[in-house]
Amino acid sequence: MSIQIFNTLKREKEPFKPLKDGEVKMYVCGPTVYNYIHIGNARPIIVFDTVRRYFTYRGYDVKFVSNFTDVDDKLIRAANELKLTVPEVADRFIGAYFDDVDQLNVAKATVNPRVTENMDEIIQMINTLIEKGYAYESAGDVYFRTKKFKDYGKLSGQELSELQHGARVEYNERKQDELDFTLWKAAKPGEIFWESPFGNGRPGWHIECSALAKKYLGETIDIHAGGQDLVFPHHEDEIAQSEAATGKTFANYWMHNAFLNIDGEKMSKSLGNFITLHDVLKDNDPNVIRFFMLSVHYRKPITLNDAILEDAKNGLERLMIAYQNIDHRIQTDDGEYVEETHEDEWLEQLTELKQAFEDDMDDDFNTANAITTFHELAKRANIYLAKETVSINVLREFLSMMRLFAEVLGLKLENTQTDSLDDSEVEALIEERLQARNERNFARADEIRDILKEKNIILEDTAQGTRFRRG
Ligand code: AMP
Ligand code: ZN
């Protein structure tokens, strides 16, 4: 089966057909680097990194471009507040961005272009739009003539006529029409500026992505992605600019992730309900954050709270323990554990699970289902390990399959954390184990024993109850 992508432009899933065989050109709108990113912003980063990984797994060469908006009103304000220059603010937060995102096991983009390093291309595209009559200068600004682009609204499913009556468009007397949007903004006295044929100033937000995608990937790209709040107006405006300038389709597939919510609301800088990724990573294993993010399909909202993070931690731990136990069994193989009779059946089961994992991911990158399949693999691994005789071939196949799934999802299965549990946490797990046993859920009871063992905590079941000691 081919990879199916939910295309916002078509409002349905479509089979992925690349522009060029074996290659994917992908552009993801990047951050405005005036501050630390919040954990909501980490959702598109993790999701589209996973999309990229899956394409790579399926044999595609992925060209992945994601920009840094390193000049805008917010950067200028931050520079004034921090008594730094705009490039200094950008450098600081680009550095912080990589420090945080690298921990999440996000692969480096093919290119991370900065707006300020690509002014010529941006100015050139604005010029083309003016020449073609799609843009006009007004008192040092340049605006896009929205109504001239007849397809405007096709991505967000709105008619131009509806938009006209929508009151939420910013009024500005320099615009010829209220729907027109900014391509170039004249600099105010004292502000950072670039020289251009339209006067000193800086680009609007939307034009940068159109110009950068064209420069680094070409006039038509395969996939353009970002969070769902970018559909309108940002991506709608990008389509208008790019397609008006080149006369070609800008992107064949548009992918948008749903929001990460906190207390029932979208996490956002403007609502003030945000937690920076930087702070989250101080208290949480980045591997768990990544696992949590992928545990829900990207087009569904995801909620951040302690209980959900705890579930993610336990879920990931189950996979890690199964992996480590298999690994340990292989390391300690003395050639005696050979069981020939059922080897083929087990290998066949593993092939089926691999197929199931691919089917999950082919279905619009359904990482939630892929994680369920991963759990099934871990469960079978545990069952296999409990057998008296095992085959080294099957063990190796389990190990390599777990590595494969982990690689696609960007998870680490080796133990990187050595954190220990405090007494009350151990007691809570013992209590949960007791309850699991009472409910005859022996699999969960054993799992808890394994989790504790992993932390060097040994359980002793006595007539007086379960005691523990640290090994
Ligand atoms: P911004 O800094 O607001 O431009 O956002 C950067 C990226 O994060 C964009 O792709 C946004 O759509 C995305 N984003 C912002 N807030 C959230 C959220 N609460 N949940 C998921 N994605 C978000
Ligand atoms: Zn963009």
Coordinates of N, CA and C and ligand atoms in Angstrom, one line a residue, residues 27 29-30 67 205-206 209 224 230 234-235 238, ligand 2:
Y27 N 8.5 21.2 3.3 CA 8.8 22.5 4.0 C 7.9 22.6 5.2
C29 N 7.0 25.2 8.3 CA 7.2 26.6 8.9 C 7.8 26.5 10.2
G30 N 8.9 27.3 10.4 CA 9.7 27.2 11.6 C 9.3 28.3 12.6
N67 N 12.3 27.1 8.2 CA 13.0 28.4 8.3 C 13.0 28.9 9.8
W205 N 5.6 38.5 7.1 CA 5.8 37.1 7.6 C 5.6 36.1 6.4
H206 N 4.5 36.2 5.7 CA 4.1 35.2 4.8 C 5.1 35.0 3.6
C209 N 8.3 32.5 3.7 CA 8.2 31.1 3.4 C 8.0 30.8 1.9
H224 N 3.8 20.7 2.3 CA 4.0 21.9 3.1 C 3.3 21.7 4.4
L230 N -2.0 27.8 11.2 CA -1.3 28.4 10.1 C -2.1 28.3 8.8
H234 N -1.8 32.4 7.2 CA -0.4 32.2 6.7 C -0.3 31.4 5.5
H235 N -0.8 30.2 5.5 CA -0.6 29.3 4.3 C -1.5 29.7 3.1
E238 N 0.6 32.3 1.6 CA 1.7 31.7 0.9 C 1.3 31.2 -0.5
Ligands
ZN2 ZN 5.3 29.6 6.6

